[in-house]
Amino acid sequence: MNQLPKEMLESQKATLEAMMAFQGTVFGGFEKLVDLNLKVMKATMDEASQKTQEAMGIKDAQEAVAMTSGLIQPSADKAAAYSKHVYDIVSGVQADLAKLAEGKVAEGQKQLHAAVEQMTRNAPTGSEGTISMIKSSLAQATAAYDSMNKAAKQAAEVAEKNLNAATSATFKAASDAASNATKTAGRARRTTA
C-alpha cells in the first residue's frame, strides 16, 4: 500500500522537475532575445548618431546621394543578420525543448513497458494471447513514434537548409542592389560635374 503513494510522489517530483527545466529553457531563450535586442538598439543608436554627424557635414547633392546609397547594403545585411540571430535562438530553444520532451517520452515508454511486464507476471493463466497482443501493440506504437520523430527531425533539417539558402539569396540581392545604387550615384556625380 505504501508503494503507490511513493510512486505518485516520485512521479509528481519528476513532473515538477520537468516543468522547471521547461521554464528554465524558455526563460533562457527569452533572456537571449532581450540581450540581442538591447545590443541591436545600442548599435542602432550609435550608428544613427554617427550618420547624423556625417549628414551634418554634407556639402552638396552628390555627397547626399553617395551617403544614401551607402546605407542600403549595411541595413539589409544587418536585418538579415538580426533575423538569423533570432532564428538561431528560437531554434536552439526548440531543440532544447524537444530534447526535454524526448526524455519524458522515453521515460514514459520505459514506465509503460515496466507496467506491462508487471502485468504479465501477475496475469492469470490463459491470458497469454491478450498479453501478447498488448506487447505487440506497444511495440508498434513505439515504432510509429520513432518513425514520426525521425521524419520531424528530417523536416526540420530541410527547413533549416531552405532558410539558409533564402538568407544567402537575400544577402546577394541586397549586395547587388547596393552595387547598383553605388554605380548610379557615381554616374550622377560624373554627370553633374
Coordinates of C-alpha atoms in Angstrom, one line a residue:
M1 CA 0.0 0.0 0.0
N2 CA 2.9 2.4 0.7
Q3 CA 4.4 1.7 -2.7
L4 CA 1.6 3.6 -4.6
P5 CA 2.0 6.9 -2.7
K6 CA 5.7 6.7 -3.0
E7 CA 5.4 6.2 -6.8
M8 CA 3.0 9.0 -7.0
L9 CA 5.3 11.3 -5.1
E10 CA 8.2 10.4 -7.3
S11 CA 6.1 10.9 -10.4
Q12 CA 5.0 14.4 -9.2
K13 CA 8.6 15.3 -8.3
A14 CA 9.7 14.2 -11.8
T15 CA 6.9 16.3 -13.4
L16 CA 7.8 19.3 -11.3
E17 CA 11.5 19.0 -12.3
A18 CA 10.5 18.7 -16.0
M19 CA 8.3 21.8 -15.7
M20 CA 11.2 23.7 -14.1
A21 CA 13.6 22.5 -16.9
F22 CA 11.0 23.7 -19.4
Q23 CA 10.6 27.1 -17.8
G24 CA 14.4 27.5 -17.5
T25 CA 14.8 26.7 -21.2
V26 CA 12.1 29.1 -22.2
F27 CA 13.4 31.9 -19.9
G28 CA 16.9 31.3 -21.2
G29 CA 15.7 31.8 -24.7
F30 CA 13.8 34.9 -23.7
E31 CA 16.8 36.3 -22.0
K32 CA 18.9 35.8 -25.2
L33 CA 16.3 37.6 -27.3
V34 CA 16.2 40.5 -24.8
D35 CA 20.0 40.7 -24.9
L36 CA 20.1 40.6 -28.7
N37 CA 17.5 43.4 -28.9
L38 CA 19.4 45.5 -26.4
K39 CA 22.6 45.1 -28.4
V40 CA 20.8 45.9 -31.6
M41 CA 19.2 49.0 -30.1
K42 CA 22.5 50.3 -28.8
A43 CA 24.3 49.7 -32.1
T44 CA 21.4 51.4 -34.0
M45 CA 21.6 54.4 -31.7
D46 CA 25.4 54.6 -32.1
E47 CA 25.1 54.3 -35.8
A48 CA 22.3 56.9 -36.0
S49 CA 24.4 59.3 -34.1
Q50 CA 27.4 58.7 -36.4
K51 CA 25.3 59.1 -39.5
T52 CA 23.8 62.3 -38.2
Q53 CA 27.2 63.7 -37.7
E54 CA 28.2 62.7 -41.2
A55 CA 25.0 64.1 -42.7
M56 CA 25.7 67.5 -41.0
G57 CA 29.0 67.6 -43.0
I58 CA 27.4 67.1 -46.4
K59 CA 28.1 70.0 -48.7
D60 CA 26.3 69.1 -52.0
A61 CA 23.7 66.7 -53.6
Q62 CA 26.3 64.2 -54.8
E63 CA 27.5 63.6 -51.3
A64 CA 23.9 63.2 -50.1
V65 CA 23.3 60.6 -52.9
A66 CA 26.5 58.8 -52.1
M67 CA 25.7 58.7 -48.4
T68 CA 22.1 57.4 -49.1
S69 CA 23.3 54.7 -51.4
G70 CA 25.9 53.7 -48.9
L71 CA 23.2 53.0 -46.3
I72 CA 21.4 50.4 -48.4
Q73 CA 23.8 47.4 -48.1
P74 CA 24.6 47.7 -44.4
S75 CA 20.9 48.0 -43.5
A76 CA 20.0 44.9 -45.5
D77 CA 22.9 42.9 -44.1
K78 CA 22.0 43.9 -40.5
A79 CA 18.4 43.0 -41.0
A80 CA 19.3 39.6 -42.4
A81 CA 21.9 39.0 -39.6
Y82 CA 19.3 40.0 -36.9
S83 CA 16.8 37.6 -38.4
K84 CA 19.4 34.8 -38.4
H85 CA 20.3 35.5 -34.8
V86 CA 16.6 35.4 -33.8
Y87 CA 16.2 32.2 -35.8
D88 CA 19.2 30.6 -34.1
I89 CA 17.9 31.5 -30.6
V90 CA 14.4 30.2 -31.3
S91 CA 15.6 27.0 -33.0
G92 CA 18.0 26.4 -30.1
V93 CA 15.2 26.8 -27.6
Q94 CA 13.1 24.5 -29.7
A95 CA 15.8 21.9 -29.9
D96 CA 16.3 22.0 -26.1
L97 CA 12.5 21.6 -25.5
A98 CA 12.4 18.7 -28.0
K99 CA 15.2 17.0 -26.0
L100 CA 13.3 17.5 -22.8
A101 CA 10.1 16.1 -24.4
E102 CA 12.0 13.2 -25.9
G103 CA 13.4 12.4 -22.4
K104 CA 9.9 12.5 -20.9
V105 CA 8.5 10.3 -23.7
A106 CA 11.4 7.8 -23.3
E107 CA 10.7 7.7 -19.5
G108 CA 7.0 7.2 -20.1
Q109 CA 7.7 4.4 -22.5
K110 CA 10.0 2.8 -20.0
Q111 CA 7.4 3.0 -17.3
L112 CA 4.7 1.6 -19.7
H113 CA 6.9 -1.3 -20.6
A114 CA 7.6 -2.0 -16.9
A115 CA 3.9 -1.9 -16.2
V116 CA 3.2 -4.4 -19.0
E117 CA 5.9 -6.6 -17.6
Q118 CA 4.4 -6.4 -14.1
M119 CA 1.0 -7.2 -15.6
T120 CA 2.5 -10.2 -17.4
R121 CA 3.9 -11.6 -14.2
N122 CA 0.6 -11.2 -12.4
A123 CA -1.7 -12.2 -15.3
P124 CA -3.9 -15.2 -14.8
T125 CA -3.3 -18.4 -16.7
G126 CA -4.8 -18.4 -20.2
S127 CA -4.3 -14.6 -20.8
E128 CA -1.1 -15.1 -22.8
G129 CA -2.8 -14.2 -26.1
T130 CA -4.1 -10.9 -24.6
I131 CA -0.7 -10.1 -23.1
S132 CA 1.0 -10.9 -26.5
M133 CA -1.5 -8.5 -28.3
I134 CA -0.7 -5.7 -25.7
K135 CA 3.0 -6.2 -26.2
S136 CA 2.7 -6.2 -29.9
S137 CA 0.5 -3.0 -29.9
L138 CA 3.0 -1.3 -27.6
A139 CA 5.9 -2.3 -29.9
Q140 CA 4.0 -0.9 -32.9
A141 CA 3.2 2.3 -31.2
T142 CA 6.8 2.8 -30.2
A143 CA 8.0 2.1 -33.7
A144 CA 5.4 4.6 -35.1
Y145 CA 6.5 7.3 -32.6
D146 CA 10.1 6.7 -33.5
S147 CA 9.5 7.0 -37.3
M148 CA 7.3 10.1 -36.8
N149 CA 10.1 11.6 -34.6
K150 CA 12.7 10.8 -37.3
A151 CA 10.5 12.3 -40.0
A152 CA 10.0 15.5 -38.0
K153 CA 13.8 15.9 -37.5
Q154 CA 14.4 15.4 -41.2
A155 CA 11.7 18.0 -42.0
A156 CA 13.4 20.5 -39.6
E157 CA 16.7 19.9 -41.2
V158 CA 15.3 20.6 -44.6
A159 CA 13.6 23.7 -43.4
E160 CA 16.8 25.0 -41.9
K161 CA 18.7 24.3 -45.2
N162 CA 16.0 26.2 -47.1
L163 CA 16.2 29.1 -44.6
N164 CA 20.0 29.3 -45.0
A165 CA 19.6 29.2 -48.8
A166 CA 17.0 32.0 -48.6
T167 CA 19.2 34.1 -46.4
S168 CA 22.1 33.7 -48.8
A169 CA 19.9 34.8 -51.7
T170 CA 18.7 37.8 -49.7
F171 CA 22.3 38.8 -48.9
K172 CA 23.2 38.5 -52.6
A173 CA 20.2 40.5 -53.7
A174 CA 21.0 43.3 -51.1
S175 CA 24.6 43.3 -52.2
D176 CA 23.6 43.6 -55.9
A177 CA 21.1 46.4 -55.0
A178 CA 23.8 48.3 -53.1
S179 CA 26.3 47.9 -56.0
N180 CA 23.7 49.2 -58.5
A181 CA 22.9 52.1 -56.2
T182 CA 26.5 53.0 -55.8
K183 CA 27.0 52.8 -59.6
T184 CA 24.0 55.0 -60.2
A185 CA 25.3 57.5 -57.6
G186 CA 28.7 57.5 -59.3
R187 CA 27.1 58.2 -62.7
A188 CA 25.1 61.0 -61.2
R189 CA 28.2 62.6 -59.8
R190 CA 30.0 62.4 -63.1
T191 CA 27.0 63.8 -65.0
T192 CA 26.7 66.9 -62.7
A193 CA 30.4 67.5 -62.6

